[in-house]
Short mmCIF file of C-alpha atoms in Angstrom, two decimals:
data_model
loop_
_atom_site.label_atom_id
_atom_site.label_comp_id
_atom_site.label_asym_id
_atom_site.label_seq_id
_atom_site.Cartn_x
_atom_site.Cartn_y
_atom_site.Cartn_z
CA UNK A 24 145.94 90.48 36.37
CA UNK A 25 145.53 94.15 37.30
CA UNK A 26 144.76 95.48 40.23
CA UNK A 27 141.07 96.80 39.62
CA UNK A 28 140.53 93.20 38.99
CA UNK A 29 142.02 91.54 41.76
CA UNK A 30 139.74 94.02 43.86
CA UNK A 31 136.93 93.13 42.11
CA UNK A 32 137.26 89.02 42.35
CA UNK A 33 138.07 89.98 46.27
CA UNK A 34 134.82 92.05 46.40
CA UNK A 35 132.86 89.52 45.03
CA UNK A 36 134.18 86.56 47.03
CA UNK A 37 133.38 88.89 50.62
CA UNK A 38 129.86 89.25 48.91
CA UNK A 39 129.21 85.69 48.00
CA UNK A 40 130.62 84.88 51.35
CA UNK A 41 128.52 87.40 53.14
CA UNK A 42 125.24 86.18 51.34
CA UNK A 43 126.02 82.55 52.29
CA UNK A 44 125.66 83.49 55.70
CA UNK A 45 122.96 86.05 56.01
CA UNK A 46 120.44 84.27 54.15
CA UNK A 47 120.22 81.41 56.30
CA UNK A 48 120.54 83.52 59.51
CA UNK A 49 117.63 85.83 58.06
CA UNK A 50 115.64 82.53 57.52
CA UNK A 51 116.59 81.06 61.06
CA UNK A 52 115.74 84.36 62.49
CA UNK A 53 112.32 84.39 60.74
CA UNK A 54 111.50 80.84 61.42
CA UNK A 55 112.41 81.64 65.22
CA UNK A 56 109.94 84.65 65.09
CA UNK A 57 106.96 82.53 63.68
CA UNK A 58 107.66 79.89 66.48
CA UNK A 59 107.99 82.30 69.46
CA UNK A 60 104.35 83.90 67.76
CA UNK A 61 103.03 80.24 67.79
CA UNK A 62 104.40 79.42 71.17
CA UNK A 63 102.92 82.97 72.58
CA UNK A 64 99.54 82.35 70.84
CA UNK A 65 99.26 78.83 72.04
CA UNK A 66 100.00 80.02 75.59
CA UNK A 67 97.43 82.52 75.52
CA UNK A 68 94.78 79.65 74.17
CA UNK A 69 95.99 77.56 77.35
CA UNK A 70 94.94 80.55 79.38
CA UNK A 71 92.04 81.69 78.33
CA UNK A 72 90.67 77.82 78.44
CA UNK A 73 92.12 77.22 81.98
CA UNK A 74 90.14 80.70 82.66
CA UNK A 75 86.93 78.97 81.82
CA UNK A 76 87.42 75.95 83.76
CA UNK A 77 88.22 77.62 86.91
CA UNK A 78 85.43 80.16 86.56
CA UNK A 79 82.24 79.13 87.47
CA UNK A 80 78.87 80.61 87.14
CA UNK A 81 77.12 82.90 90.32
CA UNK A 82 73.93 82.40 91.55
CA UNK A 83 71.89 84.02 88.64
CA UNK A 84 73.47 81.87 86.19
CA UNK A 85 76.11 84.73 84.84
CA UNK A 86 79.62 84.58 85.34
CA UNK A 87 80.80 87.51 87.84
CA UNK A 88 83.35 90.02 86.35
CA UNK A 89 86.78 89.26 87.75
CA UNK A 90 88.52 92.79 88.56
CA UNK A 91 92.04 91.84 90.34
CA UNK A 92 94.21 93.71 91.80
CA UNK A 93 98.23 92.90 92.28
CA UNK A 94 99.14 93.93 95.88
CA UNK A 95 101.88 91.45 97.23
CA UNK A 96 102.05 93.47 100.35
CA UNK A 97 97.92 94.27 100.86
CA UNK A 98 98.56 93.53 104.69
CA UNK A 99 100.55 96.67 105.28
CA UNK A 100 99.31 99.71 106.54
CA UNK A 101 100.70 102.41 104.09
CA UNK A 102 98.98 104.78 101.93
CA UNK A 103 98.97 102.31 99.26
CA UNK A 104 96.59 99.73 101.04
CA UNK A 105 94.34 102.37 101.73
CA UNK A 106 94.06 103.25 98.59
CA UNK A 107 93.78 99.34 97.60
CA UNK A 108 91.05 99.07 100.15
CA UNK A 109 88.99 102.18 99.24
CA UNK A 110 89.15 101.04 95.53
CA UNK A 111 87.83 97.64 96.32
CA UNK A 112 84.88 99.34 98.70
CA UNK A 113 83.67 101.54 95.73
CA UNK A 114 83.69 98.48 93.21
CA UNK A 115 81.18 96.44 95.27
CA UNK A 116 79.46 99.47 95.91
CA UNK A 117 78.71 100.29 92.47
CA UNK A 118 78.66 97.08 90.42
CA UNK A 119 76.91 93.91 91.76
CA UNK A 120 77.87 91.66 89.13
CA UNK A 121 81.94 92.28 90.04
CA UNK A 122 84.12 90.09 92.03
CA UNK A 123 87.29 91.31 93.53
CA UNK A 124 90.50 89.60 93.79
CA UNK A 125 93.75 90.33 95.45
CA UNK A 126 96.95 88.71 94.66
CA UNK A 127 98.85 88.64 97.85
CA UNK A 128 102.16 87.30 99.56
CA UNK A 129 101.29 87.79 102.54
CA UNK A 130 101.68 84.53 104.70
CA UNK A 131 100.61 83.65 107.85
CA UNK A 132 97.22 84.86 107.70
CA UNK A 133 93.86 84.17 106.10
CA UNK A 134 91.43 86.08 103.92
CA UNK A 135 89.14 87.55 106.69
CA UNK A 136 92.15 88.43 109.13
CA UNK A 137 93.63 90.66 106.14
CA UNK A 138 90.02 92.09 105.48
CA UNK A 139 89.91 92.69 109.46
CA UNK A 140 93.42 94.41 109.52
CA UNK A 141 91.75 96.71 106.80
CA UNK A 142 88.99 97.89 109.30
CA UNK A 143 91.45 98.38 111.95
CA UNK A 144 94.01 100.40 110.30
CA UNK A 145 91.92 102.47 108.11
CA UNK A 146 88.14 102.31 109.34
CA UNK A 147 87.42 100.64 105.55
CA UNK A 148 84.38 98.16 105.89
CA UNK A 149 84.02 96.01 102.65
CA UNK A 150 80.34 95.16 101.48
CA UNK A 151 81.16 91.85 100.17
CA UNK A 152 83.67 88.96 100.68
CA UNK A 153 86.95 89.55 98.63
CA UNK A 154 88.96 86.08 97.08
CA UNK A 155 92.47 85.99 97.82
CA UNK A 156 94.47 84.17 95.63
CA UNK A 157 98.42 83.83 97.59
CA UNK A 158 101.59 83.86 96.35
CA UNK A 159 104.23 81.74 96.90
CA UNK A 160 107.23 83.58 95.38
CA UNK A 161 106.90 87.18 96.85
CA UNK A 162 110.82 86.98 97.90
CA UNK A 163 111.51 87.55 93.95
CA UNK A 164 110.28 91.17 94.80
CA UNK A 165 112.19 91.22 97.84
CA UNK A 166 114.80 94.20 97.27
CA UNK A 167 117.24 92.08 99.89
CA UNK A 168 117.31 89.37 97.15
CA UNK A 169 119.42 91.67 95.13
CA UNK A 170 122.08 94.09 96.49
CA UNK A 171 122.97 95.30 92.98
CA UNK A 172 120.99 96.14 89.92
CA UNK A 173 117.74 96.02 92.53
CA UNK A 174 115.51 97.75 90.06
CA UNK A 175 116.20 95.36 87.21
CA UNK A 176 116.07 92.07 89.57
CA UNK A 177 112.85 93.32 91.37
CA UNK A 178 111.35 94.32 88.08
CA UNK A 179 112.15 91.00 86.63
CA UNK A 180 111.32 88.90 89.84
CA UNK A 181 107.63 90.55 89.52
CA UNK A 182 107.34 88.94 85.78
CA UNK A 183 107.91 85.44 87.64
CA UNK A 184 105.45 86.58 90.49
CA UNK A 185 102.87 88.05 88.10
CA UNK A 186 102.87 84.37 85.73
CA UNK A 187 102.68 82.22 89.36
CA UNK A 188 99.77 84.91 89.54
CA UNK A 189 97.64 84.20 86.14
CA UNK A 190 98.09 80.64 86.27
CA UNK A 191 96.02 80.71 89.85
CA UNK A 192 93.56 83.48 88.85
CA UNK A 193 92.66 84.49 85.10
CA UNK A 194 91.08 87.96 85.54
CA UNK A 195 89.31 90.13 83.27
CA UNK A 196 90.44 93.16 84.57
CA UNK A 197 93.88 92.90 85.70
CA UNK A 198 95.03 96.33 88.28
CA UNK A 199 98.37 96.80 89.30
CA UNK A 200 98.03 98.94 92.40
CA UNK A 201 101.36 98.79 93.66
CA UNK A 202 103.92 99.59 91.12
CA UNK A 203 104.91 96.59 89.66
CA UNK A 204 104.70 97.72 85.72
CA UNK A 205 106.36 94.90 83.93
CA UNK A 206 103.43 92.51 84.93
CA UNK A 207 101.01 94.69 82.53
CA UNK A 208 102.29 92.77 79.24
CA UNK A 209 101.83 89.77 80.89
CA UNK A 210 98.22 89.92 81.62
CA UNK A 211 97.52 91.66 78.46
CA UNK A 212 98.92 89.68 75.86
CA UNK A 213 99.29 86.57 77.45
CA UNK A 214 96.11 86.29 79.98
CA UNK A 215 93.89 88.41 77.47
CA UNK A 216 92.93 90.92 80.35
CA UNK A 217 92.13 94.29 79.88
CA UNK A 218 94.67 96.15 81.98
CA UNK A 219 95.02 99.05 83.99
CA UNK A 220 97.44 100.49 86.91
CA UNK A 221 97.38 103.08 89.72
CA UNK A 222 100.88 104.61 90.01
CA UNK A 223 101.87 105.70 93.67
CA UNK A 224 105.45 106.64 92.51
CA UNK A 225 107.31 105.84 89.46
CA UNK A 226 110.28 102.78 89.66
CA UNK A 227 112.57 105.07 87.93
CA UNK A 228 112.25 109.18 87.35
CA UNK A 229 113.82 111.87 85.41
CA UNK A 230 115.20 113.03 88.85
CA UNK A 231 116.95 109.75 89.88
CA UNK A 232 118.61 110.35 86.55
CA UNK A 233 119.67 113.79 87.48
CA UNK A 234 120.88 112.16 91.00
CA UNK A 235 123.25 109.75 88.83
CA UNK A 236 123.98 112.07 86.55
CA UNK A 237 125.29 114.92 89.30
CA UNK A 238 127.00 112.35 91.20
CA UNK A 239 124.68 113.02 94.23
CA UNK A 240 124.96 110.71 97.09
CA UNK A 241 121.58 109.18 98.10
CA UNK A 242 120.13 105.66 99.92
CA UNK A 243 119.70 104.52 96.16
CA UNK A 244 123.31 106.24 94.92
CA UNK A 245 126.09 104.69 97.26
CA UNK A 246 129.44 106.95 98.02
CA UNK A 247 131.25 104.09 95.60
CA UNK A 248 129.31 104.87 92.95
CA UNK A 249 129.27 108.88 93.13
CA UNK A 250 133.18 108.79 93.80
CA UNK A 251 133.62 107.33 90.27
CA UNK A 252 132.90 108.73 87.45
CA UNK A 253 132.98 105.47 85.19
CA UNK A 254 130.80 104.11 87.54
CA UNK A 255 128.46 106.86 87.70
CA UNK A 256 128.37 106.56 83.74
CA UNK A 257 128.25 103.14 83.73
CA UNK A 258 124.87 103.64 86.19
CA UNK A 259 123.71 106.20 84.68
CA UNK A 260 123.37 104.12 80.93
CA UNK A 261 121.96 101.73 82.99
CA UNK A 262 119.26 103.74 84.27
CA UNK A 263 118.53 105.15 80.88
CA UNK A 264 117.81 101.44 79.41
CA UNK A 265 115.59 100.80 82.53
CA UNK A 266 113.65 104.09 82.19
CA UNK A 267 113.38 102.70 78.21
CA UNK A 268 112.24 99.20 79.00
CA UNK A 269 110.11 100.58 81.97
CA UNK A 270 108.26 103.43 79.28
CA UNK A 271 107.71 100.25 76.84
CA UNK A 272 106.05 97.82 79.69
CA UNK A 273 103.86 100.87 81.23
CA UNK A 274 102.51 102.08 77.67
CA UNK A 275 100.75 98.69 77.52
CA UNK A 276 98.25 100.10 80.02
CA UNK A 277 95.03 100.62 79.09
CA UNK A 278 94.10 102.61 81.79
CA UNK A 279 96.72 104.61 84.00
CA UNK A 280 95.88 106.58 87.44
CA UNK A 281 98.73 108.71 89.12
CA UNK A 282 98.17 110.10 92.54
CA UNK A 283 99.49 113.10 92.04
CA UNK A 284 100.45 115.85 89.34
CA UNK A 285 104.28 115.48 90.21
CA UNK A 286 103.31 111.86 89.57
CA UNK A 287 101.89 112.48 86.24
CA UNK A 288 104.51 114.66 85.16
CA UNK A 289 106.93 111.66 85.20
CA UNK A 290 104.65 109.01 83.99
CA UNK A 291 103.77 111.04 80.95
CA UNK A 292 107.49 111.44 80.36
CA UNK A 293 108.07 108.42 80.35
CA UNK A 294 105.37 106.32 79.29
CA UNK A 295 103.99 108.66 76.64
CA UNK A 296 100.53 107.52 77.12
CA UNK A 297 98.74 110.92 77.72
CA UNK A 298 95.33 109.73 76.34
CA UNK A 299 94.59 107.04 78.95
CA UNK A 300 96.33 108.61 82.31
CA UNK A 301 94.44 110.96 84.69
CA UNK A 302 95.13 111.96 88.14
CA UNK A 303 92.98 110.29 90.41
CA UNK A 304 94.06 111.86 94.21
CA UNK A 305 94.22 109.16 97.07
CA UNK A 306 91.37 108.89 99.44
CA UNK A 307 92.34 110.60 102.18
CA UNK A 308 89.32 110.43 105.26
CA UNK A 309 89.70 114.45 106.12
CA UNK A 310 86.45 114.25 107.91
CA UNK A 311 88.06 112.12 110.34
CA UNK A 312 90.40 114.22 111.70
CA UNK A 313 88.42 117.46 111.55
CA UNK A 314 86.10 115.69 113.97
CA UNK A 315 88.74 115.62 116.26
CA UNK A 316 88.01 118.75 118.85
CA UNK A 317 90.48 121.50 119.04
CA UNK A 318 92.06 122.01 122.72
CA UNK A 319 91.95 125.30 124.20
CA UNK A 320 95.26 124.80 126.03
CA UNK A 321 98.00 122.20 125.72
CA UNK A 322 99.81 120.42 128.70
CA UNK A 323 103.19 122.21 128.68
CA UNK A 324 105.04 119.56 130.21
CA UNK A 325 105.72 117.75 127.08
CA UNK A 326 105.52 118.01 123.18
CA UNK A 327 105.45 115.39 120.95
CA UNK A 328 106.51 115.43 117.36
CA UNK A 329 104.85 112.92 115.18
CA UNK A 330 106.12 111.25 111.71
CA UNK A 331 104.02 109.26 109.95
CA UNK A 332 105.01 106.91 106.81
CA UNK A 333 106.03 103.16 106.54
CA UNK A 334 109.51 102.27 107.17
CA UNK A 335 110.89 102.22 103.82
CA UNK A 336 115.07 103.98 102.91
CA UNK A 337 113.05 106.92 100.97
CA UNK A 338 111.22 107.86 104.27
CA UNK A 339 115.05 109.03 105.59
CA UNK A 340 113.91 108.15 109.22
CA UNK A 341 117.83 108.69 110.22
CA UNK A 342 117.71 112.23 109.56
CA UNK A 343 114.51 112.67 111.64
CA UNK A 344 116.72 111.06 114.48
CA UNK A 345 119.26 113.10 114.00
CA UNK A 346 117.52 116.21 113.86
CA UNK A 347 115.52 115.55 116.59
CA UNK A 348 118.79 114.73 118.48
CA UNK A 349 120.48 117.93 117.73
CA UNK A 350 117.45 119.61 119.02
CA UNK A 351 117.45 118.04 122.06
CA UNK A 352 121.35 119.03 122.82
CA UNK A 353 120.48 122.30 121.86
CA UNK A 354 117.18 122.73 124.20
CA UNK A 355 119.23 120.59 127.39
CA UNK A 356 120.89 124.24 127.66
CA UNK A 357 118.14 125.56 129.62
CA UNK A 358 114.65 124.37 131.64
CA UNK A 359 112.43 123.37 128.85
CA UNK A 360 109.45 120.65 128.03
CA UNK A 361 109.96 116.87 127.83
CA UNK A 362 110.29 116.71 123.83
CA UNK A 363 109.39 113.12 122.70
CA UNK A 364 109.58 112.20 119.10
CA UNK A 365 106.86 109.28 117.84
CA UNK A 366 107.79 107.79 114.87
CA UNK A 367 104.05 105.86 113.23
CA UNK A 368 104.64 103.30 110.53
CA UNK A 369 104.17 100.14 108.82
CA UNK A 370 106.46 97.12 108.38
CA UNK A 371 105.69 94.98 105.15
CA UNK A 372 108.59 92.49 105.64
CA UNK A 373 111.78 91.45 107.54
CA UNK A 374 113.52 93.73 105.98
CA UNK A 375 111.61 96.74 107.47
CA UNK A 376 111.58 95.53 110.84
CA UNK A 377 115.63 95.23 110.62
CA UNK A 378 115.34 98.88 109.42
CA UNK A 379 113.53 99.56 112.43
CA UNK A 380 115.81 97.92 114.91
CA UNK A 381 118.81 99.78 112.84
CA UNK A 382 116.91 102.86 113.71
CA UNK A 383 116.50 102.27 117.64
CA UNK A 384 120.25 101.30 117.80
CA UNK A 385 120.96 105.07 116.37
CA UNK A 386 118.99 106.41 118.75
CA UNK A 387 120.83 104.58 121.28
CA UNK A 388 123.98 105.85 119.86
CA UNK A 389 122.98 109.41 119.89
CA UNK A 390 121.36 108.87 123.28
CA UNK A 391 117.75 109.52 122.73
CA UNK A 392 116.43 106.35 123.13
CA UNK A 393 114.08 107.60 125.98
CA UNK A 394 112.60 110.44 124.15
CA UNK A 395 111.91 108.32 121.05
CA UNK A 396 109.04 105.89 120.64
CA UNK A 397 108.18 103.41 117.87
CA UNK A 398 104.66 102.65 117.10
CA UNK A 399 104.44 100.08 114.25
CA UNK A 400 101.14 98.79 112.51
CA UNK A 401 99.06 100.43 115.00
CA UNK A 402 94.80 100.90 115.07
CA UNK A 403 93.42 104.30 113.21
CA UNK A 404 91.95 105.12 116.54
CA UNK A 405 95.49 105.22 117.91
CA UNK A 406 97.00 106.99 115.04
CA UNK A 407 94.27 109.66 115.55
CA UNK A 408 94.88 110.12 119.36
CA UNK A 409 98.56 110.62 118.46
CA UNK A 410 97.79 113.35 115.70
CA UNK A 411 95.37 115.07 118.37
CA UNK A 412 98.04 115.27 120.98
CA UNK A 413 100.80 116.21 118.57
CA UNK A 414 102.54 119.39 118.59
CA UNK A 415 104.36 119.20 115.40
CA UNK A 416 104.12 116.75 112.31
CA UNK A 417 107.56 115.85 110.57
CA UNK A 418 108.31 114.55 107.01
CA UNK A 419 111.40 114.32 105.35
CA UNK A 420 111.32 111.87 102.26
CA UNK A 421 112.93 113.73 99.46
CA UNK A 422 110.75 114.50 95.96
CA UNK A 423 107.24 113.10 98.34
CA UNK A 424 105.40 112.35 95.41
CA UNK A 425 101.60 113.20 96.98
CA UNK A 426 102.69 116.08 98.97
CA UNK A 427 102.28 115.14 102.46
CA UNK A 428 101.88 117.97 104.73
CA UNK A 429 100.88 117.48 108.67
CA UNK A 430 98.36 120.02 110.48
CA UNK A 431 98.27 119.81 114.26
CA UNK A 432 95.45 120.92 115.97
#
């Protein structure tokens, strides 16, 4: 047997072996794909039947249009919650046949207390009742549950939380108002809903990619990662993978609203859904603050510096306290008026409360406890009073998405 014949027989044997393995594999893959499609179609059909059973007709005999907002922390007092309640109030005023639903994970409160809290914090009064769907598994989207791969863990957790929400109430229109984009395909393809979202801040952005690429230390990029080229490269691959998945799920949205041109540019680069994306600026109650009378003279015995923002890592409250401590150290050299730092914000959960406790410990460590005041979940009238009396407004978030600026009378 010649060498050419030997290699020919060897190639034929390998080809037959490959075909014997590949053809069954393709056949099994095809069957598996068909089974998955049938299963998903069956789940969607079951959900639609469940929707008919759970939805009742209104007084006029017509079934109301259910518009659901996915906002697991709706009882918090941040800007995102203000957008939520303003959106619901606007829908109620404009459309009579709409019933607004809020998926929330807040426990220990009822619907009336949540609505009352919205009025107390934002002076927003709803014209009609809101249906609240209370979720049991909000812990699945808590950052503390995922010390590593937090973005991926919270996103996958939101899918399970969204599944609980979908089983309890199937809406006609679903709106993610808190940034859980991974729930969009769930409600669109299994729930059969029209889906939309309001993006306050992208879950991942090109700026976050550049931080990892440049090995810069941030609250979400630990020093042990920035000091290791290997860890930084691995995290960069992870971020690129997550950004790809984030773009896929986000592109499922029928309507995309963003809160600023900064957010718009990032969403367009990731989701590539320019045809259905628009900027809708947050509802800021400017007139309320314009009505504050301007005082001719302020008291020279005390000056206050006011910071407003939820107690979250990205707001960088420790930087404010350290800067304030440095200011006090320099001012103590002479006879100066009393300076006071007032930190105003909302706490969404136990993790935020622990963050406030850590900030108080930092104040004690720097010796500024007597000059720093924490005001948590305060009423709107008290917030307005602090702003009216303040001398300086302070904000330290890197890449603030809405461009918050403070102007004090």
